Short mmCIF file of C-alpha atoms in Angstrom, two decimals:
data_model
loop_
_atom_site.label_atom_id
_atom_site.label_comp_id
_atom_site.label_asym_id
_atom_site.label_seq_id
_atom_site.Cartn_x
_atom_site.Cartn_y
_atom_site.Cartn_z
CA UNK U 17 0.00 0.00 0.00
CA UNK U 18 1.12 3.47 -0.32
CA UNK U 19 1.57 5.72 2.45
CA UNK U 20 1.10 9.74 2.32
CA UNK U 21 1.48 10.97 5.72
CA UNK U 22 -1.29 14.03 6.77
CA UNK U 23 -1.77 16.07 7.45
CA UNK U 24 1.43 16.28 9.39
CA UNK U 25 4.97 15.17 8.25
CA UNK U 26 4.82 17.20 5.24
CA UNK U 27 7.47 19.71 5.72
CA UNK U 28 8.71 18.95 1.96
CA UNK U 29 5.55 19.57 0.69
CA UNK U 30 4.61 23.06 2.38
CA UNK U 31 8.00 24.14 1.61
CA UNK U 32 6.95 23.63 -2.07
CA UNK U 33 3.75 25.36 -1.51
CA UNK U 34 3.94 27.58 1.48
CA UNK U 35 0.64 29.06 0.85
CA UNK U 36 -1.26 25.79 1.78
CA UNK U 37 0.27 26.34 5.25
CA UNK U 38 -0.93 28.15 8.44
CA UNK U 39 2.13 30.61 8.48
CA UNK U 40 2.08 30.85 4.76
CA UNK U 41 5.96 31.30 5.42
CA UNK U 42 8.56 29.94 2.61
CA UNK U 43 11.08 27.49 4.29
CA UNK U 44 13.31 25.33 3.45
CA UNK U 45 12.92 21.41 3.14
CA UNK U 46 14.58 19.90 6.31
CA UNK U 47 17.69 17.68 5.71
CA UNK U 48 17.15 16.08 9.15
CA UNK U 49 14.44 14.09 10.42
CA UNK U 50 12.29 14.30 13.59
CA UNK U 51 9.15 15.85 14.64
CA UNK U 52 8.87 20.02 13.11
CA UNK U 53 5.82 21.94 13.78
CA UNK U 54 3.46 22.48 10.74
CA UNK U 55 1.17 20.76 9.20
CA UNK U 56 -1.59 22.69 5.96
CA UNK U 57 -4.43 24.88 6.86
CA UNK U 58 -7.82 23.18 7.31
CA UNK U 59 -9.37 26.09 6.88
CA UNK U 60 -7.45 26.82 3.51
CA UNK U 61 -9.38 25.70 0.74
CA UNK U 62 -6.02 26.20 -1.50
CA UNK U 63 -4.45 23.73 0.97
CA UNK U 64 -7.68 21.16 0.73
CA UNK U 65 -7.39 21.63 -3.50
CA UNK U 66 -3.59 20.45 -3.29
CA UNK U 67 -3.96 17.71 -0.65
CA UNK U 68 -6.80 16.10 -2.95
CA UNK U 69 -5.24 16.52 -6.30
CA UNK U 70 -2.07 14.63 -4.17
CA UNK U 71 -4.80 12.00 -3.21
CA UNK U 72 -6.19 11.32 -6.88
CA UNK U 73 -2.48 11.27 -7.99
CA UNK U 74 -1.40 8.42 -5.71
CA UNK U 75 -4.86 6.92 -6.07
CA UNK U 76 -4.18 6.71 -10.10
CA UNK U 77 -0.47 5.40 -9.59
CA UNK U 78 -1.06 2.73 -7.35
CA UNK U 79 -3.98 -0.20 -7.60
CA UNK U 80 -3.91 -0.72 -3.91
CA UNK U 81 -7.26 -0.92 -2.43
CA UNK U 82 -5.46 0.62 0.99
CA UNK U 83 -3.82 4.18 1.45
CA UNK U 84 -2.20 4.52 3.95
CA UNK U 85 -2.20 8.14 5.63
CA UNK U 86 -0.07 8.21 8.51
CA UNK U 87 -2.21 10.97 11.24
CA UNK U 88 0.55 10.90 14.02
CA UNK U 89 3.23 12.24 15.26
CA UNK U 90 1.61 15.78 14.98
CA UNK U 91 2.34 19.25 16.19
CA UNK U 92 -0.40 20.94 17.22
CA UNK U 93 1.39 24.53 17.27
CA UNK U 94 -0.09 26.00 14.13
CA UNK U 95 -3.11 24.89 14.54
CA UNK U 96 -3.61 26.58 17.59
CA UNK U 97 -3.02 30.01 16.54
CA UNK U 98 -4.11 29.80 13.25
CA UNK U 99 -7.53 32.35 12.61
CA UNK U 100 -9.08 29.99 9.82
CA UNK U 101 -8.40 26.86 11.68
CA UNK U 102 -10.09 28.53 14.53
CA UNK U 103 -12.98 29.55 12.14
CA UNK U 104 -13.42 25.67 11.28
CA UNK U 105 -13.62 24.46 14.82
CA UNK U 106 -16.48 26.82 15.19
CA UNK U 107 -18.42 25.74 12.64
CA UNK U 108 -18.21 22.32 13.92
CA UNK U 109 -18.68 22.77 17.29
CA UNK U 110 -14.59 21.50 18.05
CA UNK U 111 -13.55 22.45 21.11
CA UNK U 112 -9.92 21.03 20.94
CA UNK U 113 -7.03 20.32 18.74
CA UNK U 114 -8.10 16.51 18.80
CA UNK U 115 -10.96 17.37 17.62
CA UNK U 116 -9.86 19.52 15.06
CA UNK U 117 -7.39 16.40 13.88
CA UNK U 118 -10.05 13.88 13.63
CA UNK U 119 -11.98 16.18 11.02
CA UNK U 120 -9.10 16.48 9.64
CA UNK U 121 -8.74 12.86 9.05
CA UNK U 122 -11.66 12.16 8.34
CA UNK U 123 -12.24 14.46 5.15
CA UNK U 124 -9.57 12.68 3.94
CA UNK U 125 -10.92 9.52 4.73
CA UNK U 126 -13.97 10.74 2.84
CA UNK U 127 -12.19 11.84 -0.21
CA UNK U 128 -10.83 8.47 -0.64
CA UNK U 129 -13.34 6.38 0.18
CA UNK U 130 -15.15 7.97 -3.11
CA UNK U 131 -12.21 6.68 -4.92
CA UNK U 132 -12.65 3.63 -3.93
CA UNK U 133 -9.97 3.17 -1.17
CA UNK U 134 -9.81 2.42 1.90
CA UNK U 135 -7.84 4.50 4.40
CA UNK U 136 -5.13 3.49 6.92
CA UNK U 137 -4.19 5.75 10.12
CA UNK U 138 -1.44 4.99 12.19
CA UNK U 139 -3.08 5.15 15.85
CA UNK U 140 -2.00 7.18 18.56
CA UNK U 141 -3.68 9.01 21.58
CA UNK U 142 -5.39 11.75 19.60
CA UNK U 143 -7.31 9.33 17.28
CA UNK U 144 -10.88 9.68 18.61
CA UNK U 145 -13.56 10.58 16.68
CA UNK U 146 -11.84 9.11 13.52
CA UNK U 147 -14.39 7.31 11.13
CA UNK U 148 -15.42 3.82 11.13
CA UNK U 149 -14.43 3.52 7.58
CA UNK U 150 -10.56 3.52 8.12
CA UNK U 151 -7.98 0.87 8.93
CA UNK U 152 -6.89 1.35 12.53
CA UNK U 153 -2.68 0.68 12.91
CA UNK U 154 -2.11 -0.09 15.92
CA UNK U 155 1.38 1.11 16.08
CA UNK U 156 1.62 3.01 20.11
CA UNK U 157 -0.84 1.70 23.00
CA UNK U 158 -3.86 3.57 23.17
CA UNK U 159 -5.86 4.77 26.35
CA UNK U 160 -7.19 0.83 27.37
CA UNK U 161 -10.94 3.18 27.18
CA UNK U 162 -10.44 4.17 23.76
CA UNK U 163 -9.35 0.66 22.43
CA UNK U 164 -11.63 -0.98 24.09
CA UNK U 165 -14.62 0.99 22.69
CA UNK U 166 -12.93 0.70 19.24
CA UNK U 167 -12.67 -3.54 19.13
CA UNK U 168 -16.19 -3.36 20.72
CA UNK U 169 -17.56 -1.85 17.45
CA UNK U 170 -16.17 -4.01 15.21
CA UNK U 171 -13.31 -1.61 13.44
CA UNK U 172 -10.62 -3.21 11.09
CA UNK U 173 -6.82 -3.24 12.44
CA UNK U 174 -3.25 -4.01 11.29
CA UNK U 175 -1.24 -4.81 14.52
CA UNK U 176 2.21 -4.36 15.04
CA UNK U 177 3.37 -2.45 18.36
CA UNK U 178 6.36 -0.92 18.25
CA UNK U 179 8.43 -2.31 20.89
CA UNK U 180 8.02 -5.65 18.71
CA UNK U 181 7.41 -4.84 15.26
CA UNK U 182 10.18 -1.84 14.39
CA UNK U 183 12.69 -3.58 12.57
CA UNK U 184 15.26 -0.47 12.85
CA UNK U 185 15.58 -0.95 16.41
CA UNK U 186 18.84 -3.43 17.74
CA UNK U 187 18.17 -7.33 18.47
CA UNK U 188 19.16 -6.05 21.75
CA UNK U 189 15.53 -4.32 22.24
CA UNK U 190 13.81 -6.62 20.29
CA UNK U 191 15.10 -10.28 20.56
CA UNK U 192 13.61 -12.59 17.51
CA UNK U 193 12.33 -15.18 19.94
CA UNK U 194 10.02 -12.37 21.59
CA UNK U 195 8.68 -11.31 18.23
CA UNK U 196 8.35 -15.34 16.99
CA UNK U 197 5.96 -14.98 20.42
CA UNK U 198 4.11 -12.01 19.49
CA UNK U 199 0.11 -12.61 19.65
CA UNK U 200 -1.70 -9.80 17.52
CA UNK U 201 -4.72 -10.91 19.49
CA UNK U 202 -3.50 -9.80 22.86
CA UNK U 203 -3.01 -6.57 21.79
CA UNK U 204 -6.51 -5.37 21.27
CA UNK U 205 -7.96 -5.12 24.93
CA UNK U 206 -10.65 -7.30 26.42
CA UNK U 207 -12.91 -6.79 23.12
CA UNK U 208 -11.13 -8.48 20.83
CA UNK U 209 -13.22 -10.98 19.90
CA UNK U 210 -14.85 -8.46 18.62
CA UNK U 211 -12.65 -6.48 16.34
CA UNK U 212 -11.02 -8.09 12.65
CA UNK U 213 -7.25 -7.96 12.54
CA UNK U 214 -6.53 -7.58 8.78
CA UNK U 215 -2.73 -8.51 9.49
CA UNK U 216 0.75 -7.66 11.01
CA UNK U 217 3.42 -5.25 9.56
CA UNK U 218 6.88 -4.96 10.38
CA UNK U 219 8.35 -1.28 10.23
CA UNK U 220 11.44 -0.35 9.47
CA UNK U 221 12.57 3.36 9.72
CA UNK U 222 15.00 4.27 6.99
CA UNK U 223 16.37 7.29 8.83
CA UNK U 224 18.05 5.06 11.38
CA UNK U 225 19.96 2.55 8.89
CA UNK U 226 22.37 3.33 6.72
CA UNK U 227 22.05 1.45 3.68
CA UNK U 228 20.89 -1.78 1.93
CA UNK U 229 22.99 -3.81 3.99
CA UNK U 230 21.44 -2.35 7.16
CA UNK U 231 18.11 -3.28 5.76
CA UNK U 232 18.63 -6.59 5.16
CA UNK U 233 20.77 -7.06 8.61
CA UNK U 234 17.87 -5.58 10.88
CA UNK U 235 15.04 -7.69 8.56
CA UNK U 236 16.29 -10.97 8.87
CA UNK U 237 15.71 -13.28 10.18
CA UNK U 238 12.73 -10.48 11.74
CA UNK U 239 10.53 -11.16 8.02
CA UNK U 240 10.26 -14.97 8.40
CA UNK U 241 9.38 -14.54 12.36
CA UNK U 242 6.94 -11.83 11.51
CA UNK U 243 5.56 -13.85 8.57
CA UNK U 244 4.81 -16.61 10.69
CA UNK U 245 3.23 -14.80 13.28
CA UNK U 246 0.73 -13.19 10.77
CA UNK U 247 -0.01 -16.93 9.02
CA UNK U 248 0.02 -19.28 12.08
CA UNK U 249 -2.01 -19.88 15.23
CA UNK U 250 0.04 -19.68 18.10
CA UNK U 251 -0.94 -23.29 18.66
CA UNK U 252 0.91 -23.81 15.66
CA UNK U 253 3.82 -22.25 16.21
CA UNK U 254 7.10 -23.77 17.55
CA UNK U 255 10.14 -21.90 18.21
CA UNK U 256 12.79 -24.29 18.28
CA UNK U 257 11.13 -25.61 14.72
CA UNK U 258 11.35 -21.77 13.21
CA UNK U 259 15.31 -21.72 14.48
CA UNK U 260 16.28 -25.13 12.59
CA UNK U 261 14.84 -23.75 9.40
CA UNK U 262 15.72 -20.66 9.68
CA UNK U 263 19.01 -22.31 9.45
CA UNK U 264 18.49 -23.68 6.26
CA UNK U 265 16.57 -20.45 4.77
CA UNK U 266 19.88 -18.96 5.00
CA UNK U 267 21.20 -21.08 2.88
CA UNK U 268 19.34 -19.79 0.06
CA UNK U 269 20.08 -16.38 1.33
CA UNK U 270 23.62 -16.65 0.57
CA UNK U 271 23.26 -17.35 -3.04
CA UNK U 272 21.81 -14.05 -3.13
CA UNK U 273 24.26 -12.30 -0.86
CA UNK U 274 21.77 -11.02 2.06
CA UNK U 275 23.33 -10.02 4.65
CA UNK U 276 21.62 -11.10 7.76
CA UNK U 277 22.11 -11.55 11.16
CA UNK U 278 24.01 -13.77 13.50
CA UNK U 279 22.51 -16.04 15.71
CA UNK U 280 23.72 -14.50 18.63
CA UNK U 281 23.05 -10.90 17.95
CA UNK U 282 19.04 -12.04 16.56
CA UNK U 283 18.71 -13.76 19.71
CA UNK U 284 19.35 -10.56 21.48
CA UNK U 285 21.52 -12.01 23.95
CA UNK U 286 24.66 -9.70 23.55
CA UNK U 287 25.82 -7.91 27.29
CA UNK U 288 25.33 -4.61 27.79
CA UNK U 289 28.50 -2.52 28.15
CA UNK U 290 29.40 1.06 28.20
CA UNK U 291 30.07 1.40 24.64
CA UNK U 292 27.39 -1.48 23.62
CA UNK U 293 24.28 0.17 24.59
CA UNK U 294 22.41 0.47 21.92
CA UNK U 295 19.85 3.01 22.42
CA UNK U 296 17.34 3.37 18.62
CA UNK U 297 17.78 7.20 19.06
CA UNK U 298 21.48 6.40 19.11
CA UNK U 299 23.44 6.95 15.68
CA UNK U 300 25.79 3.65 16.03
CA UNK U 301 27.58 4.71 12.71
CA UNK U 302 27.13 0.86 11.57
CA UNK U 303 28.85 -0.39 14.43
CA UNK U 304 26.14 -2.70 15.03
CA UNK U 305 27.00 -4.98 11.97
CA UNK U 306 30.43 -4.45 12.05
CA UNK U 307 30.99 -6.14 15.66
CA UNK U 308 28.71 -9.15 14.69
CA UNK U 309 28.89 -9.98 10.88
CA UNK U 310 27.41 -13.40 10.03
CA UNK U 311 30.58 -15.40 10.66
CA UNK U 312 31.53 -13.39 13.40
CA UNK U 313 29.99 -15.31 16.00
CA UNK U 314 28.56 -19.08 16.56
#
């Protein structure tokens, strides 16, 4: 599926059209990443005629019946100074940024779903009020309240909680026999039962890895552990089997020169030292693969 992020994360794109922007201020498109105030104007209907035609573009390229549109991670600072934004939570009776986010979203939503597509928001504690009609990823923990009331009425959800599921992180943090172990299920709060898990998605960060090699070192063997959680019951599922052919999957993965992890490292068993802690917001320039190489360790 593609992904779009909104109506935050789009510092490349107001710096290519300032005017769709609260500030209306040219800047400059950041050459580091992190979290940077601004976000377009909902009360702009410039801003609302760019996002769509953006919309119908990536609808047209791509024949997924999912678009994924990120929704997190957002600044509220425009927003809350802004005179038209303020204008558009009056005339909807908002009463708080949240608020003001989830009609956001869900205009969006709107827009797509008459093209035919279904949209995806990455979760996160400001998602209430969001329409029944999206894909819930359930990326962060939300409020147990919120969840619970979600899975109760039936809503659609991709699981895969970070602390499990970000392949960019070190083995250290997330050792492959916790993620083999990883229950989608479990995740969704005491309604469950309820709710329909579409699938799982690993997530990998390309702003913390450093190039294909990185990639493939941090994704396997994390793809065929994730893969397996998604297909099998976890009645099915057998650790020790998954190790042994794991073993000979990377057989075939040397023929095509993948570079994946040691046994040791995957198993996240490493100790922690001084200058071993390997913290994700941590820039380990690479040092990671270069102290355990397959070959490098048992």
């Amino acid at each position: 599926q593609p992904e779009i992020d909104l109506p935050g994360h789009i510092s490349a794109l107001t710096a290519a059209f300032p005017d769709i922007s609260c500030s209306g201020e040219s800047h400059s498109v950041p050459t580091t990443f992190g979290n940077f105030a601004g976000a377009f104007c909902v009360g702009s209907e410039k801003a609302w005629e760019v996002i769509f035609s953006l919309l119908d573009e990536i609808c047209e390229i791509f024949e997924s019946k999912y678009v994924h549109i990120g929704g997190d991670v957002f600044d509220f600072s425009d927003w809350k100074t802004c005179p038209e934004c303020k204008k558009v939570a009056e005339k909807n009776g908002i009463t708080d940024e949240q608020g003001l986010l989830a009609y956001a979203l869900n205009r969006i939503i709107d827009h797509l779903d008459k093209k035919g597509k279904v949209a995806v928001v990455r979760t996160s504690e400001f998602i209430d009020g969001i329409d029944k009609r999206t894909v819930l990823h359930l990326f962060k923990n939300l409020p147990s309240a919120t969840l619970d009331k979600f899975a109760s009425e039936g809503r659609k959800f991709i699981v895969s909680p970070h602390h499990l599921c970000s392949f960019d992180v070190p083995y250290v943090m997330t050792p492959i026999k916790n993620l083999y172990a990883f229950e989608p299920v479990s995740h969704l709060g005491k309604n469950a039962d309820k709710a329909e898990i579409l699938g799982v998605e690993g997530l990998l960060w390309g702003e913390w890895v450093y190039d294909l090699q990185k990639v493939e070192f941090n994704s396997l063997p994390r793809m065929c552990a994730l893969g397996e959680t998604g297909w099998s019951p976890t009645e099915a599922r057998d650790y020790s089997s998954f190790a042994k052919r794991w073993q000979e999957n990377r057989k075939i993965l040397d023929i095509v020169g993948a570079n994946w992890a040691s046994d040791k490292l995957a198993r996240g068993n490493l100790l922690f030292r001084s200058r071993d802690i390997f913290i994700w917001k941590t820039a380990d320039q690479y040092g990671e693969v270069r102290r355990n190489k397959k070959g490098s360790h048992s």
